[in-house]
Short mmCIF file of C-alpha atoms in Angstrom, two decimals:
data_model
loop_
_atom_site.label_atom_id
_atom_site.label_comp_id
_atom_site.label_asym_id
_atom_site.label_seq_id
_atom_site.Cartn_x
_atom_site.Cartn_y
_atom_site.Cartn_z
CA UNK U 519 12.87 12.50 -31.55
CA UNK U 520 14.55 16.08 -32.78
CA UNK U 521 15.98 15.72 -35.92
CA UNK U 522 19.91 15.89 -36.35
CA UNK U 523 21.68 16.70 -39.28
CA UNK U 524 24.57 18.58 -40.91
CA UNK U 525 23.33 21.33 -42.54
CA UNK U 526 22.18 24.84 -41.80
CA UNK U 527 18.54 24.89 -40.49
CA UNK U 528 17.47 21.56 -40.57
CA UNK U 529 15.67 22.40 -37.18
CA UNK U 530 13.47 25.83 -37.75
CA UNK U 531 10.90 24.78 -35.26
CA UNK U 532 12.50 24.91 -31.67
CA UNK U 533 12.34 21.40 -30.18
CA UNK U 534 11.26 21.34 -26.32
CA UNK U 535 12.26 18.96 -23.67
CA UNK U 536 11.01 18.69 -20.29
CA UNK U 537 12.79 17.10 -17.28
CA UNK U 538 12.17 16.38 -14.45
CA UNK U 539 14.50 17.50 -11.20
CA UNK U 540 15.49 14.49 -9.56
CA UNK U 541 15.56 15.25 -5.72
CA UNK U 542 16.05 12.80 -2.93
CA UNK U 543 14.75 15.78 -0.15
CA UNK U 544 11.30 15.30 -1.73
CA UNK U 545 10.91 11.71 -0.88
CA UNK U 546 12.39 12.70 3.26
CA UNK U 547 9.51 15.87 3.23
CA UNK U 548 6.35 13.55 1.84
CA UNK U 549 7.18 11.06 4.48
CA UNK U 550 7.66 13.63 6.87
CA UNK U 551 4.44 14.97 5.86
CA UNK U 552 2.38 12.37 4.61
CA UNK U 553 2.15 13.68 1.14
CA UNK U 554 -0.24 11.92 -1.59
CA UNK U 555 1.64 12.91 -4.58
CA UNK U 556 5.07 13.77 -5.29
CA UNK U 557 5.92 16.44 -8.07
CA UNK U 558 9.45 17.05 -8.63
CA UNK U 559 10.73 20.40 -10.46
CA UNK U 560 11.29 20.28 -13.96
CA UNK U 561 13.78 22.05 -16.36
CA UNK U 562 12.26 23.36 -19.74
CA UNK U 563 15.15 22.72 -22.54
CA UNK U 564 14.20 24.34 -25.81
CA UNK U 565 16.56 23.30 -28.73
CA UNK U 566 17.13 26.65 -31.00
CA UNK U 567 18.81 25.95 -34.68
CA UNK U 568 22.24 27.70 -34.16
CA UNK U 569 22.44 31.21 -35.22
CA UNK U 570 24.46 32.57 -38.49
CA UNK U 571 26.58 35.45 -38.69
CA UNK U 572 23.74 38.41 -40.26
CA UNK U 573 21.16 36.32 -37.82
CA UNK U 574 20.17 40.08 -36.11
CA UNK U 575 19.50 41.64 -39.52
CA UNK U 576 16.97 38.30 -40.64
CA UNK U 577 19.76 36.46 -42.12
CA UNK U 578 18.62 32.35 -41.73
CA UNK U 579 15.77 32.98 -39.93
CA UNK U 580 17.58 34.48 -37.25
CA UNK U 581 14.69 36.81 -36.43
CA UNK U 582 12.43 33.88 -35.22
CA UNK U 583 15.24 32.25 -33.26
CA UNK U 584 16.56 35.54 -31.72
CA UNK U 585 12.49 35.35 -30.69
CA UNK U 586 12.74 31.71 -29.37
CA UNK U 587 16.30 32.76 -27.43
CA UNK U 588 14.40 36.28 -26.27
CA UNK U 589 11.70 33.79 -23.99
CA UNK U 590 14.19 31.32 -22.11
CA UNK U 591 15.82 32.17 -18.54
CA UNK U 592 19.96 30.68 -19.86
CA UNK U 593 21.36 29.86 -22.91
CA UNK U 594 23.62 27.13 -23.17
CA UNK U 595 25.53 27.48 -25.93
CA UNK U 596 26.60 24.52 -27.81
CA UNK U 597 30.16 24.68 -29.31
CA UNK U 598 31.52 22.15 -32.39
CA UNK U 599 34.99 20.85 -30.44
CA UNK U 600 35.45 18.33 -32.83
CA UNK U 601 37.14 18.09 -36.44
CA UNK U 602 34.87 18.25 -39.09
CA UNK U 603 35.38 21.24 -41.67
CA UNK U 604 36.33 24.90 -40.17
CA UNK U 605 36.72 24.20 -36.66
CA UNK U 606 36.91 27.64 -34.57
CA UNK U 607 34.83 27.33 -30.96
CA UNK U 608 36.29 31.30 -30.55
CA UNK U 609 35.10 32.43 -33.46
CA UNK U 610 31.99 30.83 -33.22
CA UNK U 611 31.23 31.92 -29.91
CA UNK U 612 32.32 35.72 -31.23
CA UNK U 613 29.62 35.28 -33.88
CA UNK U 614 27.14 34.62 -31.69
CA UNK U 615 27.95 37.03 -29.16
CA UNK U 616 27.78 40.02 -31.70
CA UNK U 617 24.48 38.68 -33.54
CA UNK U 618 23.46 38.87 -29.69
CA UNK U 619 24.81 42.17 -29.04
CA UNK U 620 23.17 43.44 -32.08
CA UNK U 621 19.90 42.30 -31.19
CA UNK U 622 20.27 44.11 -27.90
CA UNK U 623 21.02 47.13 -29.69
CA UNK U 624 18.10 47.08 -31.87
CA UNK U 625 15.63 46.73 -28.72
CA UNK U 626 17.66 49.64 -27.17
CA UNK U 627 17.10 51.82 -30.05
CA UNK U 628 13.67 51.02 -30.63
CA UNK U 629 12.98 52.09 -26.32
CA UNK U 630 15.25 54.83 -26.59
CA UNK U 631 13.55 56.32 -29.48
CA UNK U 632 9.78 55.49 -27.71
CA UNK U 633 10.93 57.31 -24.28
CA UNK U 634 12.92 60.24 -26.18
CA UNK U 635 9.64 62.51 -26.64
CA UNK U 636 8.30 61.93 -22.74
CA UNK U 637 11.70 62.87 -22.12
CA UNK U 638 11.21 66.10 -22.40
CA UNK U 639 8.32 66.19 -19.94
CA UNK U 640 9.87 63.93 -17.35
CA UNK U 641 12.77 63.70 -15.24
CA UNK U 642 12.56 60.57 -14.36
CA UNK U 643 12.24 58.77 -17.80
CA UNK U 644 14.85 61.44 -19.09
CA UNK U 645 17.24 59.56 -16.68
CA UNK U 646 16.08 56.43 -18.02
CA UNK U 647 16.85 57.51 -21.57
CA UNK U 648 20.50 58.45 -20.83
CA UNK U 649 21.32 54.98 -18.57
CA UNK U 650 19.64 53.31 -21.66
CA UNK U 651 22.23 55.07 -24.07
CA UNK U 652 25.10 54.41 -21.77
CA UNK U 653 23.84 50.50 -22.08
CA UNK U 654 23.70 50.85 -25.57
CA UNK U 655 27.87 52.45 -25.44
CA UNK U 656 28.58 49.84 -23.61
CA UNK U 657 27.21 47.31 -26.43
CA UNK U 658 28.75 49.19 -29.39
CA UNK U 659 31.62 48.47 -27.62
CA UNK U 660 31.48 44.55 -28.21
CA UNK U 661 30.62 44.15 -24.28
CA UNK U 662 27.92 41.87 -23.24
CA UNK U 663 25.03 43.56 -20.71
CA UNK U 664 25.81 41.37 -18.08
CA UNK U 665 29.50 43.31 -18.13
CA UNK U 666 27.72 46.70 -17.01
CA UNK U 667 28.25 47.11 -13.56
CA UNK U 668 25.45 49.84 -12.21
CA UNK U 669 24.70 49.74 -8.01
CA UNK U 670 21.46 51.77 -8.88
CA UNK U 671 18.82 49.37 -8.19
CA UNK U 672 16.31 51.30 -10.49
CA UNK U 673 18.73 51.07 -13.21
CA UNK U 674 19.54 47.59 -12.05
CA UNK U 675 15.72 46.82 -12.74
CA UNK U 676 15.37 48.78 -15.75
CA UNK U 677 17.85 46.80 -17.22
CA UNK U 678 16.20 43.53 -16.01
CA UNK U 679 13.20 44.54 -17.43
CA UNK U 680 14.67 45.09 -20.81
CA UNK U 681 15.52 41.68 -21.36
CA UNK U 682 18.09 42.12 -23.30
CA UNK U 683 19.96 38.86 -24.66
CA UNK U 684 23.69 39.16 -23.49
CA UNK U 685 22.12 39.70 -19.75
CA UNK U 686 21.46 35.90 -19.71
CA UNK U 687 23.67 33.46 -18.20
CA UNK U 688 24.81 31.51 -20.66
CA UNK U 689 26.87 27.76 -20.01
CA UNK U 690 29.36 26.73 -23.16
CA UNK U 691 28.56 22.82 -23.55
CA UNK U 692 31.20 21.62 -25.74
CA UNK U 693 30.58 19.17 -28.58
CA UNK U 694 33.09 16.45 -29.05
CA UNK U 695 33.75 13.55 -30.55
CA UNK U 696 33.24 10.07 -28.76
CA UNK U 697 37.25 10.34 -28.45
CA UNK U 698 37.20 13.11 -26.60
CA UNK U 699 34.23 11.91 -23.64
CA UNK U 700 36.88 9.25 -21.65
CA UNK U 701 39.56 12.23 -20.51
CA UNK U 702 36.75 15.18 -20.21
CA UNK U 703 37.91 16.77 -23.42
CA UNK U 704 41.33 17.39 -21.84
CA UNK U 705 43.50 16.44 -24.89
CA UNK U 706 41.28 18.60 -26.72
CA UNK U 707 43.22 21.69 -27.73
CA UNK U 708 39.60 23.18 -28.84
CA UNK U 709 37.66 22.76 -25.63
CA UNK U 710 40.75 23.72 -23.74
CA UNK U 711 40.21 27.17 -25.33
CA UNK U 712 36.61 27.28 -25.08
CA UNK U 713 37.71 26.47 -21.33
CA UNK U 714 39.79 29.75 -20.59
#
C-alpha cells in the first residue's frame, strides 16, 4: 500500500515491511522436536524517500531520513536504470555517497569535539580522539568508513560503535524497465555500469 509517484518526496514517512524468512530446516527441526508452533525469521524493510544532493545540511528533509537510514542494519540502494529524464546511476550513487559521507563527518565532529577536553586528562580517550580524526581524513577524502582498514580491535569497536552511515553494507538494486527484467538487465548499458 506505499504510495509511488514521480516526484521528490512524495513518501516523507518511511514505509515498513515485514517478511517473513522462508526456511525449509524449520519444518525438519519441529518434527524432529515436536514443536507446537513454528516462527520463521523475518526481515524488517523500511522504504526511505531517496536522498537529494544538500540532504546532510537539511536540504528535502534529508535530516529525518539520514535519521530513518542512521537505525537500519544495510541499505539497499535503489538505482533509476531506466530512461526517463537525466539518467546517471554513477552520479546518483556519488550523490548519495557524499550526502552519506557528510553525515558521518558531522557525527565525527560533534564526538571529536565532546572527547577533546577529557583528552587532556586521559590517555586512553586521547587515543580515541586521534583514530577518530584519522576516520574523519579518511572521509574528507571521499572514502566510505567501511574502506578504513584498522587490525586494532578497540578501534575496530570504536568505530562500530559510532555508527557511522558509509560503515553499512549497502546492495545496489537496480530499477529497470519491464524491458530490461527477461535478459537480467544485460542489454542495459546503465546497470552494466552500476554492475562494475
Amino acid at each position: 500500500g506505499a504510495e509511488s509517484a514521480n516526484y521528490p518526496f512524495c513518501t516523507i514517512d518511511p514505509n515498513i515491511g515485514i517478511v517473513a524468512v522462508p526456511d525449509q530446516r524449520l519444518k525438519v527441526l519441529s518434527d524432529m522436536y515436536d514443536s507446537a508452533k513454528i516462527v520463521p525469521a523475518t526481515i524488517e524493510f523500511v522504504d526511505i524517500a531517496g536522498l537529494v544532493k544538500g540532504a546532510s545540511k537539511g536540504e528535502g528533509l534529508g535530516n529525518q531520513f539520514l535519521a530513518n537510514i542512521r537505525e537500519v542494519d544495510a541499505i539497499v540502494h535503489v538505482v533509476r536504470c531506466f530512461e526517463d529524464g537525466s539518467v546517471d546511476p554513477l552520479r546518483d550513487i556519488e550523490t548519495i555517497n557524499f550526502e552519506l559521507i557528510f553525515s558521518d563527518i558531522e557525527v565525527l565532529d560533534r564526538r571529536i569535539s565532546k572527547s577533546a577536553r577529557a583528552a587532556h586528562n586521559d590517555k586512553k580517550i586521547a587515543a580515541e580522539v586521534e583514530f577518530l580524526k584519522k576516520v574523519k581524513a579518511h572521509l574528507e577524502d571521499g572514502q566510505l568508513a567501511k574502506t578504513f582498514v584498522t587490525e586494532d580491535e578497540d578501534e575496530q569497536a570504536l568505530l562500530s560503535e559510532c555508527n557511522l552511515l558509509t560503515d553499512k553494507p549497502v546492495i545496489f538494486a537496480a530499477n529497470v524497465s519491464e524491458d530490461d527484467l527477461a535478459d537480467d538487465g544485460a542489454e542495459n548499458p546503465f546497470v552494466q555500469k552500476v554492475r562494475e
